[in-house]
Coordinates of N, CA and C and ligand atoms in Angstrom, one line a residue:
M1 N -156.3 116.1 196.3 CA -156.6 116.6 197.9 C -155.2 117.1 198.7
V2 N -155.4 118.2 199.5 CA -154.2 118.3 200.1 C -154.8 118.0 201.6
R3 N -153.9 117.4 202.7 CA -154.4 116.6 203.5 C -153.4 117.4 204.7
I4 N -154.3 117.7 205.9 CA -153.7 118.4 207.0 C -154.1 117.9 208.2
L5 N -153.0 117.8 209.4 CA -153.4 117.3 210.4 C -153.4 118.3 211.7
I6 N -154.4 118.6 212.2 CA -154.3 119.5 213.3 C -154.1 118.8 214.8
V7 N -153.0 118.9 215.3 CA -152.9 118.4 217.0 C -152.9 119.8 217.7
E8 N -154.3 119.4 218.7 CA -154.4 120.6 219.4 C -155.6 120.1 220.5
D9 N -155.3 120.3 221.6 CA -156.2 120.0 222.8 C -157.2 120.9 222.9
E10 N -157.0 122.0 222.7 CA -158.1 123.0 223.1 C -159.1 122.9 221.7
H11 N -160.2 122.1 222.4 CA -161.2 121.5 221.0 C -161.9 123.0 220.2
R12 N -161.9 124.3 220.8 CA -162.7 125.1 220.4 C -161.5 125.5 219.2
I13 N -160.5 125.8 219.5 CA -159.6 125.9 218.7 C -159.4 125.1 217.0
A14 N -159.2 123.9 217.8 CA -158.9 122.6 216.6 C -159.9 122.5 215.6
N15 N -161.3 123.0 216.4 CA -162.6 122.5 215.4 C -162.7 123.7 214.6
S16 N -162.5 124.9 215.0 CA -162.4 126.0 214.2 C -161.6 126.1 213.1
I17 N -160.2 125.8 213.7 CA -159.4 125.6 212.5 C -159.9 124.5 211.2
K18 N -160.3 123.8 211.9 CA -160.7 122.3 210.9 C -161.8 122.9 209.8
K19 N -163.0 123.5 210.6 CA -163.8 124.0 210.0 C -163.3 125.3 208.5
G20 N -162.4 126.2 208.8 CA -161.9 127.1 208.3 C -161.1 126.3 207.2
L21 N -160.2 125.3 207.4 CA -159.7 124.5 206.3 C -160.4 123.8 205.1
E22 N -161.6 123.3 205.8 CA -162.3 122.5 205.1 C -163.1 123.3 204.0
Q23 N -163.4 124.7 204.8 CA -163.7 125.3 203.5 C -163.2 126.0 202.6
E24 N -161.6 126.0 202.8 CA -160.6 126.1 201.7 C -160.6 124.8 201.0
R25 N -161.0 123.8 201.1 CA -160.9 122.5 200.3 C -159.9 121.7 200.7
Y26 N -159.5 121.6 202.0 CA -158.5 121.0 202.6 C -159.4 120.0 203.3
A27 N -158.5 118.5 203.2 CA -159.2 117.5 204.1 C -158.5 117.5 205.3
V28 N -159.0 117.4 206.2 CA -158.5 117.7 207.9 C -158.8 116.5 208.8
D29 N -157.4 116.2 209.5 CA -157.9 115.6 210.4 C -157.2 115.9 211.9
V30 N -158.0 115.6 212.9 CA -157.5 116.5 213.8 C -157.3 115.4 215.1
A31 N -156.4 115.7 216.2 CA -156.0 114.6 217.1 C -155.8 115.6 218.3
Y32 N -156.5 115.5 219.6 CA -156.6 116.1 220.7 C -155.8 115.9 221.8
N33 N -154.8 115.2 221.4 CA -153.9 114.9 222.6 C -152.0 114.2 221.5
G34 N -151.2 114.7 222.0 CA -150.1 114.3 221.5 C -150.0 112.7 221.2
T35 N -150.4 111.8 221.9 CA -150.2 110.7 221.3 C -150.6 110.1 220.2
D36 N -152.1 110.5 220.1 CA -152.8 110.4 218.9 C -152.3 110.9 217.7
G37 N -151.9 112.4 217.7 CA -151.4 112.9 217.1 C -150.2 112.3 216.5
F38 N -149.2 111.9 217.3 CA -148.0 111.0 216.5 C -148.6 109.8 216.0
D39 N -149.5 109.0 216.3 CA -149.6 107.9 215.6 C -150.2 108.2 214.4
L40 N -151.1 109.5 214.3 CA -151.7 109.5 212.9 C -150.6 109.7 212.0
A41 N -149.7 111.1 212.4 CA -148.9 111.3 211.4 C -147.7 110.4 211.1
S42 N -147.5 109.3 211.7 CA -146.9 108.5 211.5 C -147.3 107.6 210.3
A43 N -148.7 107.1 210.6 CA -149.3 106.4 209.7 C -149.7 106.7 208.7
E44 N -150.0 108.1 208.5 CA -150.7 108.8 207.2 C -149.8 109.5 206.6
D45 N -150.2 110.0 205.3 CA -149.3 110.8 204.6 C -150.3 112.3 204.5
Y46 N -149.9 113.3 205.5 CA -150.4 114.6 205.6 C -149.3 115.3 204.6
D47 N -149.8 116.4 204.2 CA -149.2 117.5 203.4 C -148.6 118.3 204.6
A48 N -149.2 118.7 205.6 CA -149.0 119.4 206.4 C -149.3 119.4 207.9
I49 N -148.7 119.5 208.8 CA -149.2 119.4 210.5 C -149.2 120.7 211.3
V50 N -150.3 120.9 211.4 CA -150.5 121.8 212.7 C -150.2 121.5 214.1
L51 N -149.1 121.7 214.9 CA -149.1 121.3 216.0 C -148.9 122.0 217.1
D52 N -150.0 121.9 218.1 CA -149.8 122.9 219.1 C -148.6 122.2 220.3
L53 N -148.1 122.9 220.9 CA -146.9 122.8 222.0 C -147.1 121.9 223.2
L54 N -148.1 122.4 223.7 CA -148.5 122.0 225.3 C -149.8 121.1 224.7
L55 N -149.3 120.0 225.2 CA -150.4 119.1 224.7 C -150.6 117.8 226.1
P56 N -151.7 117.4 226.3 CA -151.8 116.0 227.1 C -151.1 115.1 226.6
G57 N -150.4 113.8 227.0 CA -149.8 112.9 226.9 C -148.5 113.2 226.2
M58 N -148.2 113.1 224.8 CA -146.9 113.4 224.3 C -146.9 115.3 224.1
D59 N -145.9 115.6 224.4 CA -145.9 117.2 224.0 C -145.3 117.5 222.4
G60 N -145.8 118.8 222.2 CA -145.5 119.2 221.0 C -144.0 118.7 220.4
L61 N -143.3 119.2 221.1 CA -141.8 119.1 221.1 C -141.2 117.5 220.4
E62 N -141.8 116.7 221.4 CA -141.8 115.2 221.3 C -142.3 114.7 220.4
V63 N -143.4 115.1 219.9 CA -144.2 114.6 218.7 C -143.0 115.1 217.7
C64 N -142.9 115.9 217.5 CA -142.0 116.9 216.5 C -140.7 115.8 216.3
R65 N -139.7 115.8 217.5 CA -138.6 115.1 217.6 C -139.1 113.6 217.2
R66 N -139.7 112.9 217.4 CA -140.2 111.5 217.3 C -140.6 111.2 215.8
L67 N -141.2 112.1 215.1 CA -141.6 112.2 213.8 C -140.1 112.2 212.9
R68 N -139.7 113.0 213.3 CA -137.9 113.6 212.4 C -137.1 112.2 212.4
E69 N -137.3 111.7 213.6 CA -136.5 110.6 213.9 C -136.8 109.3 213.0
E70 N -138.1 109.4 213.0 CA -138.8 108.1 212.3 C -138.7 108.4 210.7
G71 N -137.9 109.3 210.0 CA -137.9 109.9 208.8 C -139.1 110.5 208.2
K72 N -139.9 110.8 209.0 CA -141.2 111.7 208.5 C -140.6 113.2 208.2
H73 N -141.2 113.5 207.2 CA -140.3 114.9 206.8 C -141.8 115.7 206.3
T74 N -142.7 115.3 207.0 CA -144.1 116.3 206.6 C -143.8 117.6 207.2
P75 N -144.0 118.7 206.5 CA -144.0 120.1 207.2 C -144.5 120.5 208.3
I76 N -144.0 120.8 209.4 CA -144.6 121.1 210.7 C -144.9 122.6 211.0
L77 N -145.9 122.8 211.2 CA -146.1 124.3 212.0 C -146.5 124.3 213.2
I78 N -145.6 124.7 214.2 CA -145.8 124.6 215.6 C -146.7 125.9 216.1
L79 N -147.9 125.7 216.8 CA -148.3 126.7 217.6 C -147.8 126.8 219.0
T80 N -147.7 128.3 219.4 CA -147.0 128.7 220.6 C -147.6 129.7 221.3
A81 N -148.1 129.5 222.6 CA -148.3 130.5 223.0 C -147.5 131.9 223.4
K82 N -148.2 133.2 223.5 CA -147.7 134.5 223.3 C -146.2 134.5 224.3
G83 N -145.4 135.1 223.7 CA -144.1 135.6 224.4 C -143.2 134.1 224.9
Q84 N -143.5 132.9 224.4 CA -142.7 132.0 224.7 C -141.7 131.5 223.8
T85 N -140.6 132.4 223.7 CA -139.7 132.6 222.6 C -139.0 131.2 222.7
Q86 N -138.5 130.9 224.2 CA -137.6 129.7 224.1 C -138.3 128.4 223.3
D87 N -139.8 128.4 223.6 CA -140.3 127.3 223.0 C -140.6 127.5 221.2
K88 N -140.4 128.6 220.8 CA -139.9 128.8 219.2 C -138.6 128.1 219.1
V89 N -137.9 128.4 219.6 CA -136.1 128.2 219.3 C -136.3 126.5 219.6
A90 N -137.0 126.1 220.5 CA -136.6 124.3 220.8 C -137.6 123.6 219.9
G91 N -138.7 124.6 219.3 CA -139.4 124.0 218.0 C -138.7 123.8 217.2
L92 N -138.3 124.7 216.4 CA -137.3 125.0 215.2 C -136.1 123.6 215.6
D93 N -135.6 123.5 216.7 CA -134.5 122.6 216.7 C -135.0 121.2 216.8
S94 N -136.2 121.0 217.0 CA -136.4 119.5 216.9 C -137.1 119.2 215.5
G95 N -136.8 120.1 214.8 CA -137.4 119.7 213.5 C -138.7 120.3 212.9
A96 N -139.2 121.2 213.6 CA -140.5 122.3 213.0 C -140.0 123.1 211.9
D97 N -140.9 123.3 211.0 CA -140.4 124.2 210.0 C -140.9 125.7 210.1
D98 N -141.8 126.2 210.9 CA -142.3 127.2 210.8 C -142.9 127.2 212.4
Y99 N -143.4 128.6 213.2 CA -144.3 128.9 214.2 C -145.2 129.9 214.0
L100 N -146.3 129.7 214.8 CA -147.3 130.7 214.8 C -147.5 131.1 216.3
T101 N -147.6 132.3 216.6 CA -148.1 132.5 217.9 C -149.6 133.0 218.2
K102 N -149.9 132.4 219.5 CA -151.8 132.5 219.5 C -151.3 134.0 220.3
P103 N -152.7 134.8 220.2 CA -153.9 134.3 219.1 C -153.3 134.9 217.6
F104 N -153.7 134.0 216.9 CA -153.8 134.4 215.3 C -154.9 134.4 214.6
S105 N -155.1 135.1 213.4 CA -156.3 134.8 212.8 C -155.8 133.6 211.8
F106 N -157.1 133.6 211.1 CA -157.3 132.4 210.5 C -156.3 132.7 209.0
E107 N -156.2 134.0 208.5 CA -155.9 134.0 207.4 C -154.3 134.2 207.5
E108 N -153.9 134.5 208.5 CA -152.5 134.0 209.1 C -152.1 132.8 209.0
L109 N -152.8 132.1 209.4 CA -152.5 130.3 209.4 C -152.4 130.2 208.1
L110 N -153.4 130.5 207.6 CA -153.5 129.7 205.8 C -152.4 130.2 205.3
A111 N -151.8 131.7 205.1 CA -150.8 131.8 204.4 C -149.3 130.9 204.9
R112 N -149.2 130.9 206.4 CA -148.4 129.8 206.7 C -148.5 128.5 206.0
I113 N -149.8 127.8 206.2 CA -150.0 126.9 205.8 C -149.2 126.6 204.2
R114 N -149.9 127.5 203.5 CA -149.8 127.5 202.1 C -148.2 127.9 201.5
A115 N -147.6 128.6 202.4 CA -145.9 128.6 202.3 C -145.2 127.4 202.7
L116 N -145.9 126.7 203.3 CA -144.9 125.0 204.2 C -145.6 124.3 202.8
I117 N -146.6 124.3 202.3 CA -147.0 123.4 201.4 C -146.4 123.9 200.0
R118 N -146.3 124.8 199.5 CA -145.5 125.0 198.5 C -145.9 124.3 197.4
R119 N -147.0 124.4 196.6 CA -147.9 123.6 195.8 C -147.8 124.6 194.6
P120 N -147.0 124.8 193.7 CA -147.0 125.5 192.7 C -148.5 125.9 191.6
K121 N -148.8 124.4 191.6 CA -150.2 124.5 190.7 C -151.0 125.2 191.3
N122 N -151.2 124.8 192.6 CA -152.2 125.3 193.2 C -152.1 126.7 193.6
S123 N -150.9 127.5 193.5 CA -150.9 128.5 194.5 C -151.9 129.6 193.7
L124 N -152.4 130.6 194.7 CA -153.2 131.5 194.6 C -152.5 132.6 193.8
P125 N -153.5 133.5 192.9 CA -152.8 134.6 192.2 C -152.2 135.6 193.3
I126 N -151.1 136.3 193.1 CA -150.7 137.4 194.0 C -151.5 138.6 194.2
V127 N -151.9 139.1 192.9 CA -153.1 140.1 192.9 C -154.4 139.3 192.6
L128 N -155.1 139.8 193.8 CA -156.7 139.7 193.2 C -157.5 140.5 192.8
T129 N -158.7 140.2 191.8 CA -158.9 141.3 190.8 C -160.6 141.1 191.0
V130 N -161.3 142.0 191.5 CA -162.7 142.3 191.2 C -163.2 143.3 190.7
G131 N -163.8 143.3 189.2 CA -163.8 144.4 188.6 C -162.9 145.5 188.2
D132 N -162.6 146.4 188.7 CA -161.6 147.2 188.5 C -160.7 147.4 189.7
L133 N -161.4 146.8 191.0 CA -160.6 146.6 192.4 C -159.8 145.7 192.1
K134 N -158.4 145.8 192.6 CA -157.2 145.4 192.8 C -156.6 144.9 194.1
L135 N -156.1 143.8 194.5 CA -155.5 143.9 196.0 C -154.4 142.9 195.8
N136 N -153.0 143.7 195.9 CA -152.0 142.9 196.0 C -151.7 142.0 197.2
T137 N -151.4 141.0 197.1 CA -151.1 140.0 198.4 C -150.2 140.3 199.0
Q138 N -148.8 140.6 198.1 CA -147.5 140.8 198.7 C -147.1 142.0 198.8
N139 N -147.6 143.2 198.1 CA -147.2 144.6 198.6 C -148.2 145.3 199.5
F140 N -149.5 144.8 199.6 CA -150.4 145.1 200.3 C -151.2 146.2 199.7
E141 N -150.5 146.4 198.2 CA -151.4 147.7 197.9 C -153.0 147.5 197.3
V142 N -153.8 148.5 197.5 CA -155.2 148.3 196.9 C -155.5 149.2 196.1
K143 N -156.1 148.9 195.2 CA -156.2 150.4 194.0 C -157.9 149.7 193.3
R144 N -158.2 150.8 193.2 CA -159.7 151.0 192.3 C -159.5 151.7 191.0
G145 N -159.1 151.0 189.8 CA -158.7 151.7 188.8 C -157.2 152.4 189.0
K146 N -157.0 153.7 189.0 CA -155.8 154.1 189.2 C -155.6 154.4 190.5
Q147 N -156.6 155.0 191.1 CA -156.5 155.1 192.7 C -156.2 154.3 193.6
K148 N -155.2 154.7 194.7 CA -154.6 154.0 195.7 C -155.6 153.9 196.9
I149 N -155.6 153.0 197.5 CA -156.6 153.1 198.5 C -156.0 152.5 199.6
Q150 N -156.2 153.1 201.2 CA -155.4 153.2 202.2 C -156.5 152.0 203.0
L151 N -155.9 151.2 203.6 CA -156.7 150.1 204.6 C -155.7 149.8 205.6
S152 N -156.6 149.8 206.9 CA -155.8 149.1 208.0 C -155.7 147.4 208.0
S153 N -155.1 147.2 209.0 CA -154.5 145.8 208.1 C -155.6 144.8 208.8
K154 N -156.6 145.3 209.6 CA -158.0 144.1 209.9 C -158.9 144.6 208.4
E155 N -158.8 145.8 207.7 CA -159.5 146.1 206.6 C -159.1 145.3 205.4
F156 N -158.0 145.4 205.4 CA -157.2 144.6 204.3 C -157.6 143.2 204.5
S157 N -157.4 142.5 205.4 CA -157.9 141.2 205.7 C -158.8 140.9 205.5
L158 N -160.1 141.5 205.8 CA -161.5 141.4 205.6 C -161.7 141.5 203.9
L159 N -160.9 142.7 203.4 CA -161.4 142.7 201.8 C -160.5 141.3 201.2
E160 N -159.2 141.0 201.8 CA -158.8 140.2 201.0 C -159.4 138.7 201.1
Y161 N -160.3 138.4 202.3 CA -161.2 137.0 202.3 C -162.3 137.3 201.7
L162 N -163.0 138.5 201.2 CA -164.1 138.8 200.4 C -163.5 138.2 198.8
M163 N -162.5 138.9 199.0 CA -161.9 138.8 197.1 C -161.4 137.2 197.0
R164 N -161.2 136.5 198.0 CA -160.7 135.1 197.6 C -161.8 134.5 197.5
H165 N -163.2 135.3 197.4 CA -164.4 134.4 197.2 C -165.7 135.3 196.6
P166 N -164.8 135.9 195.3 CA -165.7 136.7 194.8 C -167.2 136.3 194.3
H167 N -168.2 137.2 194.3 CA -169.6 136.6 193.8 C -170.2 135.6 194.6
Q168 N -169.6 135.5 196.0 CA -170.1 134.5 196.8 C -170.5 134.7 198.3
T169 N -171.7 134.9 198.7 CA -172.3 135.3 199.8 C -171.3 134.6 200.9
L170 N -171.0 135.3 201.7 CA -170.3 135.0 203.2 C -170.8 135.3 204.5
T171 N -171.1 134.5 205.1 CA -171.8 134.9 206.2 C -171.1 135.5 207.3
K172 N -171.4 136.1 208.4 CA -170.8 136.8 209.2 C -170.0 135.8 210.0
E173 N -170.5 135.0 210.6 CA -169.9 133.8 211.0 C -168.5 133.7 210.6
Q174 N -168.5 133.4 208.9 CA -167.5 132.9 208.3 C -166.4 133.8 208.0
I175 N -167.0 135.0 208.3 CA -165.9 136.3 208.1 C -165.2 136.4 209.6
I176 N -166.0 136.0 210.6 CA -165.6 136.4 211.7 C -164.4 135.2 212.2
S177 N -164.7 133.9 211.7 CA -163.9 133.1 212.0 C -162.5 133.1 211.0
H178 N -162.6 133.7 209.8 CA -161.2 133.9 209.0 C -160.8 135.3 209.4
V179 N -161.3 136.3 209.6 CA -160.7 137.4 209.5 C -160.1 137.8 211.2
W180 N -160.7 137.3 212.3 CA -160.5 137.9 213.7 C -159.9 136.6 214.4
D181 N -158.6 137.1 215.4 CA -158.3 135.9 216.1 C -159.4 135.1 216.7
Y182 N -158.8 133.9 217.3 CA -160.0 132.9 217.8 C -160.2 133.9 219.3
N183 N -159.2 134.3 219.9 CA -159.6 135.0 221.3 C -160.2 136.3 221.4
A184 N -160.2 136.8 220.0 CA -160.9 138.1 219.7 C -162.3 138.4 220.4
D185 N -162.8 139.4 221.4 CA -164.0 139.6 221.7 C -164.7 140.6 220.4
I186 N -165.5 139.9 220.0 CA -166.4 140.1 218.9 C -167.9 140.7 219.4
L187 N -167.9 142.1 218.8 CA -168.9 142.2 219.1 C -170.2 142.0 217.8
P188 N -171.4 141.8 218.0 CA -172.3 141.5 217.0 C -172.1 142.5 216.0
N189 N -172.1 143.7 216.1 CA -172.1 144.5 214.9 C -170.5 144.8 214.3
T190 N -169.5 143.8 214.8 CA -168.2 144.5 214.5 C -168.0 144.1 212.8
V191 N -168.8 143.1 212.5 CA -168.1 142.8 210.9 C -169.1 143.9 210.2
E192 N -170.3 144.4 210.6 CA -171.0 145.7 210.0 C -170.4 146.9 210.1
V193 N -169.4 146.8 211.1 CA -168.8 148.1 211.3 C -167.7 148.3 210.4
Y194 N -167.1 147.2 209.9 CA -165.5 147.1 209.2 C -166.4 147.0 207.8
I195 N -167.5 146.6 207.5 CA -168.2 146.4 206.3 C -168.3 147.8 205.8
R196 N -168.8 148.7 206.6 CA -169.3 150.3 206.5 C -168.3 150.8 205.9
I197 N -166.6 150.7 206.8 CA -165.6 151.4 206.5 C -165.5 151.2 205.1
L198 N -165.1 149.6 204.7 CA -164.7 149.4 203.6 C -165.7 149.8 202.5
R199 N -166.9 150.2 202.8 CA -167.6 150.6 201.8 C -167.3 152.2 201.5
R200 N -167.0 152.7 202.7 CA -166.3 154.3 202.4 C -165.4 154.4 201.8
K201 N -164.4 153.3 201.5 CA -163.1 153.3 201.1 C -163.2 152.6 199.7
I202 N -164.0 151.9 199.1 CA -163.9 151.2 198.1 C -164.7 151.7 196.8
D203 N -166.1 151.9 197.7 CA -167.1 152.1 196.8 C -167.6 153.4 196.7
L204 N -167.8 154.2 197.9 CA -168.6 155.3 198.0 C -167.7 156.4 197.3
P205 N -166.1 156.7 197.5 CA -165.7 157.9 196.7 C -165.9 157.9 194.9
F206 N -166.4 156.4 194.7 CA -165.9 156.1 193.1 C -167.2 156.2 193.0
N207 N -168.1 156.4 193.6 CA -170.0 156.2 193.3 C -170.5 157.7 193.1
D208 N -170.3 158.6 193.1 CA -170.7 159.9 193.2 C -171.6 160.3 192.1
P209 N -173.0 160.0 192.5 CA -174.2 160.5 191.4 C -173.9 161.6 190.7
K210 N -173.2 162.8 191.3 CA -173.0 163.7 190.2 C -172.1 163.4 189.2
A211 N -171.1 162.5 189.4 CA -170.5 162.1 188.3 C -171.1 161.2 187.3
G212 N -172.4 161.2 187.4 CA -173.2 160.8 186.4 C -172.7 159.2 186.0
R213 N -172.8 159.3 184.6 CA -172.3 158.0 183.8 C -171.0 157.4 184.4
A214 N -170.0 158.3 184.8 CA -168.7 158.5 185.1 C -168.6 157.5 186.4
G215 N -169.8 157.5 187.3 CA -169.8 156.7 188.3 C -169.7 155.3 188.4
K216 N -169.0 154.7 189.4 CA -168.7 153.3 189.1 C -169.8 152.3 190.0
K217 N -170.0 151.6 189.6 CA -170.8 150.4 190.3 C -170.1 150.0 191.5
A218 N -171.2 149.8 192.5 CA -170.8 149.4 194.0 C -170.3 148.3 193.6
L219 N -169.3 147.7 194.4 CA -168.8 146.3 194.6 C -169.1 145.5 195.8
L220 N -169.4 146.3 196.5 CA -169.5 145.6 197.9 C -171.1 145.3 198.2
H221 N -171.7 144.2 198.4 CA -173.1 144.2 198.5 C -173.6 143.3 199.8
T222 N -174.6 143.8 200.3 CA -175.2 143.2 201.6 C -176.1 142.4 200.9
V223 N -176.1 141.1 201.3 CA -177.2 140.1 201.3 C -177.9 139.7 202.2
R224 N -179.1 140.5 202.1 CA -180.0 140.6 203.6 C -180.2 139.3 204.0
G225 N -180.1 139.2 205.5 CA -180.3 138.1 205.9 C -179.5 136.8 205.9
F226 N -178.5 137.1 204.7 CA -177.1 136.2 204.9 C -175.9 136.3 205.2
G227 N -175.6 137.7 204.6 CA -174.6 138.0 204.6 C -173.5 139.1 203.6
Y228 N -172.8 139.0 203.1 CA -172.3 139.8 202.1 C -171.5 139.1 201.0
K229 N -171.1 140.1 199.9 CA -170.5 139.7 199.1 C -169.8 140.6 198.4
I230 N -168.6 140.4 197.6 CA -168.2 141.3 196.7 C -168.5 141.1 195.3
G231 N -168.5 141.9 194.4 CA -168.9 141.4 192.9 C -170.4 141.3 192.7
D232 N -170.7 140.8 191.7 CA -172.1 140.7 191.5 C -172.4 139.6 191.7
Ligands
CA301 CA1 -152.3 123.0 224.5

């Protein structure tokens, strides 16, 4: 079990990260201030720490510096507010391994955490496959059969999230919390709109009834009243 500590005083962000990471089967602890964060981080063995910089009690830089002084080498990902470049520099100077600027999407955070943990036996495949649909998470290429499909970055994130959980119904709430920024204003039908766009790109062009048996099966399904899934 991979253990992650989140040190973040904004409860909404902390709890939403915790929920997302737990769905990815990480074990997650949360500290809502720097002092508790430091105490937990020095007492327990985490695989990674997500550390906000502006914290009540002890600030993030101090937490980071003191952990390193104590000889704790747990990978630390610092969260900084937009545009505070000097914070990033100070964070990396104080011994952090990486930083992420708010607002960020959950998929971005997850990718950073995976990179920090670098556990090869757990690593996910670079190319995700559902039926004849392939998504390359490294060069961002998406193909159905031999045909390349162009997606915007949001469409790509949405498809990647669905393809990481094939044959599984995902609710709109799960999709929003994984694919959109925490601070983004999401309209109730945003997910539907993006699903419709994806369907137009990955299913409809391949599903021409005139093609008869050459037509391909739809991959993207609406599970009425529950959400969406990819694959049967
Ligand atoms: Ca904060």
